[in-house]
Amino acid sequence: MAIRTTHVGSLPRTEELLNANLRRKEMGEAMFAQILQSSVNDVVARQQEIGIDWVNDGEYGHVMTEKLDFGPWWYYSFSRFAGLEMTDKEYPLAPPAPGSNIHLVEFEQRRDWVKFKDVYSDPEAAVMPGVKQLSEEEQTKQNFPVITGPIEYIGHDAVKQDIDALVSALEANGIDRKDGFIAAVSPGSAARLSNAYYDNDEEVVQAWAQALREEYRAITDAGLTVQIDDPSLAESWDQINPAPSFDDYRRYIQVRVDAINTALEGIDPDLVRLHLCWGSWHGPHTTDIPLKEIVDNVLTVNANYISFEGANARHEHEWTVWREVDLPSNLVLIPGIVSHSTNVVEHPELVAQRISRFVDIVGPDRVVASTDCGFGGRIHPSIAWAKLKSLAEGARLV
């Protein structure tokens, strides 16, 4: 049986698309839509040509205006929901829910960032390649939106454009809709904004779940798979300082898992893949939570596909976790086999060896070889496509 291949979602944008995102208002919606559709057609065709089986739109509908940008997977949501406002006023993150003592700190207070402050503050260190190092004055002017009212979904036209572009590209390349997916942010990850409206963390997360249900349903009602991007399940561990107990953290992320399941009510789990991530920046990651501590929570998500980092130097060893847990018979593993965190292109024989570890655990029909994280905005386009080619070649060797 052939090993299927996919990737996490974000793919390199072309200069034409980057420029179109910058000049969208100037050029008008009709011209922008034409460029977007052409770009999606091309990126789907390129995935198919390389040998990627489960393809997407490159996340081209999630606006990116610079070649290197780590945030579009989340930032896209800012324009698709009512209840958010850009303001100069400072508001805290939502307070903990009743019975919880966990509160996220700001990004610069994360434990890995504090431990390696000299590295993270050094623009030459390349832990966040392509991301401008801001002065303190500039940092005060960088604003995320604040939750100032009830969260409501207003992105119907935007998600329809994503769906239509991908479906058209799939049809043009003779690909079935079941082999197409679109990424969407999770409730827990979307909720990491300052809050001036809801009473506590759990209320914020549940509000996002109710609103995101509309995006998930739109994607799956079109016959496509929705990939739920949820770094909050693993990455948030580093954003709690001091570190909580594992038990307290598991209770904290179960709120986020329950919110995903609320948003997925009525959706076939076979149309859902969950992406688990420890954050895509190229830092030390010494304070990442071990997979074994949260895998039981992850397995309660109503998704038949679990995507996770399995190739980078901090997490490759955790492939053994999957042979130690009681996996549901319908669960398909989507391990990262090539990584965004190094410019070295993995050899196809190494790719084959990595894939074989998971095949030995669950069988070839329950493994889809993938990437650790999205490539778009994180590594050079030439390297990204070379890694995907190596992924496909290694899968064929297996």
CSV table of C-alpha atoms in Angstrom, one decimal:
chain,number,residue,atom,x,y,z
A,1,MET,CA,0.0,0.0,0.0
A,2,ALA,CA,1.3,3.4,-0.9
A,3,ILE,CA,1.9,5.9,1.9
A,4,ARG,CA,-0.1,9.1,1.4
A,5,THR,CA,1.5,12.5,1.9
A,6,THR,CA,0.3,15.9,2.9
A,7,HIS,CA,1.6,19.0,4.7
A,8,VAL,CA,0.4,21.3,7.5
A,9,GLY,CA,-1.0,24.1,5.3
A,10,SER,CA,0.9,27.3,4.7
A,11,LEU,CA,3.0,27.3,1.5
A,12,PRO,CA,5.3,30.0,0.1
A,13,ARG,CA,3.5,32.9,-1.6
A,14,THR,CA,4.5,34.2,-4.9
A,15,GLU,CA,5.7,37.8,-5.4
A,16,GLU,CA,2.5,38.4,-7.4
A,17,LEU,CA,0.3,37.3,-4.6
A,18,LEU,CA,2.2,39.2,-1.9
A,19,ASN,CA,1.9,42.4,-4.0
A,20,ALA,CA,-1.8,41.7,-4.6
A,21,ASN,CA,-2.4,41.5,-0.9
A,22,LEU,CA,-0.7,44.8,-0.4
A,23,ARG,CA,-2.6,46.5,-3.3
A,24,ARG,CA,-5.9,44.8,-2.8
A,25,LYS,CA,-8.0,48.0,-2.3
A,26,GLU,CA,-6.2,49.8,-5.1
A,27,MET,CA,-6.6,47.0,-7.7
A,28,GLY,CA,-10.2,46.2,-6.7
A,29,GLU,CA,-11.8,42.9,-5.7
A,30,ALA,CA,-12.4,41.5,-9.2
A,31,MET,CA,-8.7,41.7,-10.1
A,32,PHE,CA,-7.6,40.5,-6.7
A,33,ALA,CA,-9.9,37.4,-7.0
A,34,GLN,CA,-8.5,36.6,-10.4
A,35,ILE,CA,-4.9,36.7,-9.0
A,36,LEU,CA,-5.9,34.6,-6.0
A,37,GLN,CA,-7.6,32.0,-8.1
A,38,SER,CA,-4.7,31.8,-10.5
A,39,SER,CA,-2.3,31.4,-7.5
A,40,VAL,CA,-4.3,28.7,-5.9
A,41,ASN,CA,-4.6,26.8,-9.2
A,42,ASP,CA,-0.8,26.9,-9.5
A,43,VAL,CA,-0.1,25.8,-5.9
A,44,VAL,CA,-2.5,22.9,-6.2
A,45,ALA,CA,-0.9,21.8,-9.5
A,46,ARG,CA,2.6,22.1,-8.0
A,47,GLN,CA,1.6,19.9,-5.0
A,48,GLN,CA,0.1,17.3,-7.3
A,49,GLU,CA,3.2,17.4,-9.6
A,50,ILE,CA,5.5,16.8,-6.6
A,51,GLY,CA,3.5,13.9,-5.3
A,52,ILE,CA,1.5,15.4,-2.4
A,53,ASP,CA,-1.8,13.5,-2.1
A,54,TRP,CA,-3.8,15.5,0.3
A,55,VAL,CA,-3.5,19.1,-0.9
A,56,ASN,CA,-4.8,22.6,0.0
A,57,ASP,CA,-4.8,26.2,-1.2
A,58,GLY,CA,-1.5,27.0,0.5
A,59,GLU,CA,-3.5,29.1,2.9
A,60,TYR,CA,-3.4,31.8,0.3
A,61,GLY,CA,-6.7,33.2,1.6
A,62,HIS,CA,-4.9,34.0,4.9
A,63,VAL,CA,-3.3,37.3,3.9
A,64,MET,CA,0.5,37.5,4.0
A,65,THR,CA,2.3,40.6,2.7
A,66,GLU,CA,5.9,39.6,3.5
A,67,LYS,CA,7.9,36.6,2.4
A,68,LEU,CA,8.7,35.7,6.1
A,69,ASP,CA,5.7,35.9,8.4
A,70,PHE,CA,4.9,33.5,11.2
A,71,GLY,CA,1.4,34.7,12.0
A,72,PRO,CA,-1.2,34.5,9.1
A,73,TRP,CA,-2.6,31.2,10.4
A,74,TRP,CA,-4.0,33.2,13.4
A,75,TYR,CA,-4.0,36.9,12.1
A,76,TYR,CA,-6.5,36.0,9.3
A,77,SER,CA,-9.2,35.6,12.0
A,78,PHE,CA,-9.0,39.2,13.1
A,79,SER,CA,-11.0,40.3,10.1
A,80,ARG,CA,-13.6,37.5,10.1
A,81,PHE,CA,-15.1,38.1,13.5
A,82,ALA,CA,-17.1,40.9,15.1
A,83,GLY,CA,-16.4,41.9,18.7
A,84,LEU,CA,-12.7,42.8,18.0
A,85,GLU,CA,-11.4,46.3,18.1
A,86,MET,CA,-8.0,47.9,17.5
A,87,THR,CA,-7.3,50.3,20.5
A,88,ASP,CA,-4.4,52.1,22.1
A,89,LYS,CA,-5.8,51.1,25.6
A,90,GLU,CA,-4.1,48.3,27.4
A,91,TYR,CA,-6.3,45.4,28.5
A,92,PRO,CA,-5.2,42.1,30.2
A,93,LEU,CA,-5.8,38.6,28.9
A,94,ALA,CA,-9.0,37.1,30.2
A,95,PRO,CA,-8.7,36.1,33.9
A,96,PRO,CA,-8.7,32.3,34.7
A,97,ALA,CA,-11.9,30.4,34.8
A,98,PRO,CA,-13.4,29.6,38.3
A,99,GLY,CA,-11.3,26.8,39.8
A,100,SER,CA,-8.2,27.4,37.7
A,101,ASN,CA,-5.0,29.2,38.7
A,102,ILE,CA,-3.6,29.3,35.2
A,103,HIS,CA,-3.0,32.6,33.5
A,104,LEU,CA,-1.0,33.2,30.3
A,105,VAL,CA,1.8,35.8,30.4
A,106,GLU,CA,2.8,38.1,27.6
A,107,PHE,CA,5.0,36.6,24.9
A,108,GLU,CA,8.2,38.2,26.1
A,109,GLN,CA,7.7,36.6,29.5
A,110,ARG,CA,7.5,33.1,28.2
A,111,ARG,CA,9.9,30.7,30.0
A,112,ASP,CA,12.0,29.8,26.9
A,113,TRP,CA,12.2,33.5,26.0
A,114,VAL,CA,13.3,34.5,29.5
A,115,LYS,CA,15.8,31.6,29.7
A,116,PHE,CA,17.4,32.6,26.4
A,117,LYS,CA,16.8,36.3,26.5
A,118,ASP,CA,20.2,37.0,24.9
A,119,VAL,CA,19.2,34.9,21.9
A,120,TYR,CA,15.7,36.1,21.4
A,121,SER,CA,16.8,39.8,21.6
A,122,ASP,CA,19.6,39.3,19.1
A,123,PRO,CA,18.5,40.1,15.5
A,124,GLU,CA,21.4,38.1,14.2
A,125,ALA,CA,20.4,34.9,16.0
A,126,ALA,CA,17.6,34.1,13.5
A,127,VAL,CA,15.3,32.4,16.0
A,128,MET,CA,12.5,34.5,14.3
A,129,PRO,CA,14.0,34.8,10.8
A,130,GLY,CA,12.7,37.7,8.8
A,131,VAL,CA,10.8,39.2,11.8
A,132,LYS,CA,11.9,42.7,12.5
A,133,GLN,CA,13.4,43.3,15.9
A,134,LEU,CA,11.4,46.2,17.4
A,135,SER,CA,12.5,48.9,19.8
A,136,GLU,CA,10.6,49.3,23.0
A,137,GLU,CA,8.9,52.4,21.5
A,138,GLU,CA,7.9,50.4,18.4
A,139,GLN,CA,6.6,47.5,20.5
A,140,THR,CA,4.2,49.8,22.4
A,141,LYS,CA,2.7,50.7,19.0
A,142,GLN,CA,2.2,47.1,17.9
A,143,ASN,CA,-1.4,46.2,18.7
A,144,PHE,CA,-3.4,43.0,18.4
A,145,PRO,CA,-7.2,43.6,18.5
A,146,VAL,CA,-8.9,43.5,21.8
A,147,ILE,CA,-12.2,41.7,22.5
A,148,THR,CA,-14.6,44.5,23.3
A,149,GLY,CA,-17.9,42.8,22.4
A,150,PRO,CA,-19.6,39.5,21.7
A,151,ILE,CA,-17.6,37.3,19.3
A,152,GLU,CA,-19.6,36.7,16.1
A,153,TYR,CA,-18.6,35.3,12.8
A,154,ILE,CA,-18.7,37.7,9.9
A,155,GLY,CA,-16.3,35.9,7.6
A,156,HIS,CA,-18.8,34.2,5.4
A,157,ASP,CA,-17.7,35.9,2.1
A,158,ALA,CA,-14.0,35.3,3.0
A,159,VAL,CA,-14.4,31.6,3.7
A,160,LYS,CA,-16.5,31.1,0.6
A,161,GLN,CA,-13.8,32.7,-1.4
A,162,ASP,CA,-11.3,30.2,0.1
A,163,ILE,CA,-13.6,27.3,-0.6
A,164,ASP,CA,-14.5,28.3,-4.1
A,165,ALA,CA,-10.8,28.9,-5.0
A,166,LEU,CA,-9.7,25.5,-3.7
A,167,VAL,CA,-12.7,23.6,-5.2
A,168,SER,CA,-12.0,25.2,-8.6
A,169,ALA,CA,-8.3,24.3,-8.4
A,170,LEU,CA,-9.1,20.7,-7.4
A,171,GLU,CA,-11.5,20.3,-10.4
A,172,ALA,CA,-8.9,21.9,-12.8
A,173,ASN,CA,-6.3,19.4,-11.7
A,174,GLY,CA,-8.7,16.3,-11.5
A,175,ILE,CA,-8.4,16.0,-7.8
A,176,ASP,CA,-11.4,14.8,-5.7
A,177,ARG,CA,-12.7,17.1,-3.0
A,178,LYS,CA,-12.0,14.5,-0.3
A,179,ASP,CA,-8.3,15.1,-1.1
A,180,GLY,CA,-8.5,18.8,-0.3
A,181,PHE,CA,-8.3,20.6,3.0
A,182,ILE,CA,-8.6,24.1,4.4
A,183,ALA,CA,-7.0,25.3,7.7
A,184,ALA,CA,-8.8,27.2,10.3
A,185,VAL,CA,-7.8,28.5,13.7
A,186,SER,CA,-8.9,26.7,16.9
A,187,PRO,CA,-11.0,28.3,19.7
A,188,GLY,CA,-8.2,28.1,22.2
A,189,SER,CA,-5.6,29.7,19.9
A,190,ALA,CA,-8.1,32.4,18.7
A,191,ALA,CA,-8.8,33.3,22.3
A,192,ARG,CA,-5.2,34.5,23.1
A,193,LEU,CA,-6.2,38.1,22.8
A,194,SER,CA,-6.6,40.8,25.4
A,195,ASN,CA,-10.2,40.9,26.7
A,196,ALA,CA,-12.5,43.7,27.8
A,197,TYR,CA,-15.8,41.9,27.5
A,198,TYR,CA,-16.0,38.3,28.9
A,199,ASP,CA,-15.7,37.5,32.5
A,200,ASN,CA,-13.1,34.7,32.3
A,201,ASP,CA,-11.0,32.5,30.1
A,202,GLU,CA,-13.5,29.7,29.7
A,203,GLU,CA,-16.2,32.2,28.5
A,204,VAL,CA,-13.8,33.6,25.9
A,205,VAL,CA,-12.9,30.1,24.6
A,206,GLN,CA,-16.5,29.0,24.4
A,207,ALA,CA,-17.5,32.2,22.6
A,208,TRP,CA,-14.9,31.5,20.0
A,209,ALA,CA,-16.1,27.9,19.7
A,210,GLN,CA,-19.6,29.0,18.9
A,211,ALA,CA,-18.4,31.5,16.3
A,212,LEU,CA,-15.8,29.2,14.7
A,213,ARG,CA,-18.4,26.5,14.2
A,214,GLU,CA,-19.7,28.5,11.2
A,215,GLU,CA,-16.3,28.4,9.5
A,216,TYR,CA,-15.8,24.7,10.2
A,217,ARG,CA,-19.3,23.9,8.9
A,218,ALA,CA,-18.8,26.0,5.7
A,219,ILE,CA,-15.6,24.1,4.9
A,220,THR,CA,-16.9,20.6,5.6
A,221,ASP,CA,-20.3,21.2,4.0
A,222,ALA,CA,-18.4,21.8,0.8
A,223,GLY,CA,-17.0,18.3,1.1
A,224,LEU,CA,-13.5,19.4,2.1
A,225,THR,CA,-11.6,18.5,5.3
A,226,VAL,CA,-11.1,21.2,7.9
A,227,GLN,CA,-7.7,21.3,9.6
A,228,ILE,CA,-8.0,22.9,13.0
A,229,ASP,CA,-4.7,24.6,13.9
A,230,ASP,CA,-4.3,24.5,17.7
A,231,PRO,CA,-0.8,25.4,19.0
A,232,SER,CA,-2.6,26.4,22.2
A,233,LEU,CA,-2.8,22.8,23.4
A,234,ALA,CA,1.0,22.3,23.5
A,235,GLU,CA,2.5,25.8,23.1
A,236,SER,CA,0.6,27.5,26.0
A,237,TRP,CA,2.7,25.4,28.5
A,238,ASP,CA,5.6,27.7,27.8
A,239,GLN,CA,3.4,30.8,28.1
A,240,ILE,CA,2.6,30.1,31.8
A,241,ASN,CA,5.3,31.4,34.1
A,242,PRO,CA,6.0,29.9,36.6
A,243,ALA,CA,5.3,26.4,35.2
A,244,PRO,CA,2.1,24.8,36.5
A,245,SER,CA,1.7,21.2,37.5
A,246,PHE,CA,0.9,18.8,34.7
A,247,ASP,CA,-2.5,18.0,36.2
A,248,ASP,CA,-3.4,21.7,36.3
A,249,TYR,CA,-2.3,22.2,32.8
A,250,ARG,CA,-4.2,19.2,31.5
A,251,ARG,CA,-7.4,20.6,33.1
A,252,TYR,CA,-6.6,23.9,31.4
A,253,ILE,CA,-6.2,22.5,27.9
A,254,GLN,CA,-9.2,20.2,28.3
A,255,VAL,CA,-11.3,23.4,28.3
A,256,ARG,CA,-9.8,24.0,24.9
A,257,VAL,CA,-10.4,20.5,23.7
A,258,ASP,CA,-14.0,20.7,24.8
A,259,ALA,CA,-14.4,23.9,22.9
A,260,ILE,CA,-13.1,22.3,19.7
A,261,ASN,CA,-15.7,19.5,20.2
A,262,THR,CA,-18.4,22.1,20.7
A,263,ALA,CA,-17.5,23.8,17.5
A,264,LEU,CA,-17.4,20.4,15.7
A,265,GLU,CA,-20.9,19.2,16.8
A,266,GLY,CA,-22.7,17.7,13.8
A,267,ILE,CA,-19.5,17.4,11.7
A,268,ASP,CA,-18.2,14.0,10.6
A,269,PRO,CA,-14.9,13.3,12.4
A,270,ASP,CA,-13.6,11.9,9.1
A,271,LEU,CA,-13.6,15.4,7.7
A,272,VAL,CA,-11.5,16.8,10.6
A,273,ARG,CA,-7.8,16.9,11.2
A,274,LEU,CA,-6.2,18.5,14.3
A,275,HIS,CA,-2.8,20.1,14.0
A,276,LEU,CA,-0.8,20.0,17.3
A,277,CYS,CA,2.2,22.3,17.5
A,278,TRP,CA,4.8,23.7,20.0
A,279,GLY,CA,5.2,27.0,18.0
A,280,SER,CA,6.9,27.4,14.7
A,281,TRP,CA,9.6,29.9,15.6
A,282,HIS,CA,13.2,28.6,15.3
A,283,GLY,CA,14.1,28.9,19.0
A,284,PRO,CA,15.6,26.5,21.6
A,285,HIS,CA,12.2,25.2,22.7
A,286,THR,CA,13.7,23.8,25.9
A,287,THR,CA,10.5,24.5,27.9
A,288,ASP,CA,8.2,22.6,25.5
A,289,ILE,CA,5.8,20.2,27.3
A,290,PRO,CA,6.4,16.5,26.6
A,291,LEU,CA,3.9,15.0,24.2
A,292,LYS,CA,3.2,12.1,26.7
A,293,GLU,CA,1.8,14.6,29.2
A,294,ILE,CA,-1.0,15.9,26.9
A,295,VAL,CA,-1.6,13.1,24.4
A,296,ASP,CA,-4.6,11.7,26.3
A,297,ASN,CA,-6.3,15.2,26.1
A,298,VAL,CA,-5.5,15.4,22.4
A,299,LEU,CA,-7.1,12.0,21.7
A,300,THR,CA,-10.4,13.3,23.0
A,301,VAL,CA,-10.8,15.7,20.1
A,302,ASN,CA,-13.5,14.5,17.7
A,303,ALA,CA,-11.1,14.3,14.8
A,304,ASN,CA,-10.0,11.1,12.9
A,305,TYR,CA,-6.7,12.7,12.0
A,306,ILE,CA,-4.0,14.0,14.3
A,307,SER,CA,-1.1,16.1,12.8
A,308,PHE,CA,1.9,16.7,15.0
A,309,GLU,CA,5.6,17.6,15.0
A,310,GLY,CA,7.7,14.5,14.6
A,311,ALA,CA,10.9,15.6,12.7
A,312,ASN,CA,12.5,18.5,14.6
A,313,ALA,CA,15.3,17.9,17.0
A,314,ARG,CA,13.2,18.7,20.1
A,315,HIS,CA,10.4,16.3,19.3
A,316,GLU,CA,11.5,13.5,17.0
A,317,HIS,CA,12.2,11.1,19.9
A,318,GLU,CA,8.5,11.3,20.8
A,319,TRP,CA,7.4,8.9,18.1
A,320,THR,CA,7.6,6.2,20.8
A,321,VAL,CA,4.6,7.8,22.6
A,322,TRP,CA,2.3,6.5,19.9
A,323,ARG,CA,3.1,2.9,20.7
A,324,GLU,CA,2.4,3.4,24.4
A,325,VAL,CA,-1.1,4.9,24.2
A,326,ASP,CA,-4.4,3.2,23.4
A,327,LEU,CA,-5.2,4.6,20.0
A,328,PRO,CA,-8.8,4.5,18.7
A,329,SER,CA,-9.1,2.2,15.7
A,330,ASN,CA,-10.3,5.0,13.5
A,331,LEU,CA,-7.4,7.3,14.3
A,332,VAL,CA,-4.9,8.2,11.5
A,333,LEU,CA,-1.6,9.7,12.4
A,334,ILE,CA,-0.2,12.6,10.4
A,335,PRO,CA,3.4,12.9,11.7
A,336,GLY,CA,5.8,15.6,10.7
A,337,ILE,CA,8.5,13.8,8.7
A,338,VAL,CA,10.3,16.9,7.3
A,339,SER,CA,10.7,20.1,9.4
A,340,HIS,CA,10.3,23.8,9.0
A,341,SER,CA,13.0,24.4,11.7
A,342,THR,CA,16.1,23.6,9.6
A,343,ASN,CA,17.3,24.6,6.2
A,344,VAL,CA,18.8,21.1,5.7
A,345,VAL,CA,16.7,19.2,3.3
A,346,GLU,CA,16.0,15.7,4.7
A,347,HIS,CA,17.3,12.8,2.6
A,348,PRO,CA,14.5,10.6,1.1
A,349,GLU,CA,16.0,7.6,2.9
A,350,LEU,CA,15.7,9.4,6.2
A,351,VAL,CA,12.2,10.3,5.3
A,352,ALA,CA,11.4,6.6,4.7
A,353,GLN,CA,13.0,5.6,8.0
A,354,ARG,CA,10.9,8.1,9.9
A,355,ILE,CA,7.7,7.1,8.1
A,356,SER,CA,8.4,3.4,8.8
A,357,ARG,CA,8.4,4.0,12.6
A,358,PHE,CA,4.8,5.0,12.5
A,359,VAL,CA,3.8,2.4,9.9
A,360,ASP,CA,5.2,-0.3,12.3
A,361,ILE,CA,2.9,1.0,15.0
A,362,VAL,CA,-0.5,1.5,13.2
A,363,GLY,CA,0.0,0.1,9.7
A,364,PRO,CA,0.4,1.9,6.3
A,365,ASP,CA,-3.3,2.8,5.9
A,366,ARG,CA,-3.2,4.8,9.1
A,367,VAL,CA,-0.2,7.0,8.4
A,368,VAL,CA,-0.1,10.1,6.2
A,369,ALA,CA,3.4,11.6,6.0
A,370,SER,CA,3.5,15.3,6.5
A,371,THR,CA,5.5,18.4,7.7
A,372,ASP,CA,6.1,19.6,11.2
A,373,CYS,CA,4.4,22.9,10.5
A,374,GLY,CA,3.5,25.2,7.7
A,375,PHE,CA,6.4,26.2,5.4
A,376,GLY,CA,5.0,29.5,4.0
A,377,GLY,CA,6.6,32.4,5.8
A,378,ARG,CA,9.0,30.2,7.7
A,379,ILE,CA,11.7,29.0,5.4
A,380,HIS,CA,12.9,30.0,1.9
A,381,PRO,CA,10.5,28.9,-0.8
A,382,SER,CA,13.1,26.9,-2.7
A,383,ILE,CA,13.9,24.9,0.4
A,384,ALA,CA,10.2,24.5,1.2
A,385,TRP,CA,9.5,22.9,-2.2
A,386,ALA,CA,12.7,20.8,-2.0
A,387,LYS,CA,11.5,19.4,1.4
A,388,LEU,CA,8.1,18.5,0.0
A,389,LYS,CA,9.7,16.7,-3.0
A,390,SER,CA,11.9,14.7,-0.6
A,391,LEU,CA,8.9,13.9,1.5
A,392,ALA,CA,7.1,12.4,-1.5
A,393,GLU,CA,10.2,10.6,-2.7
A,394,GLY,CA,10.7,9.0,0.8
A,395,ALA,CA,7.1,8.0,1.0
A,396,ARG,CA,7.5,6.2,-2.3
A,397,LEU,CA,10.5,4.3,-0.9
A,398,VAL,CA,8.4,3.0,1.9
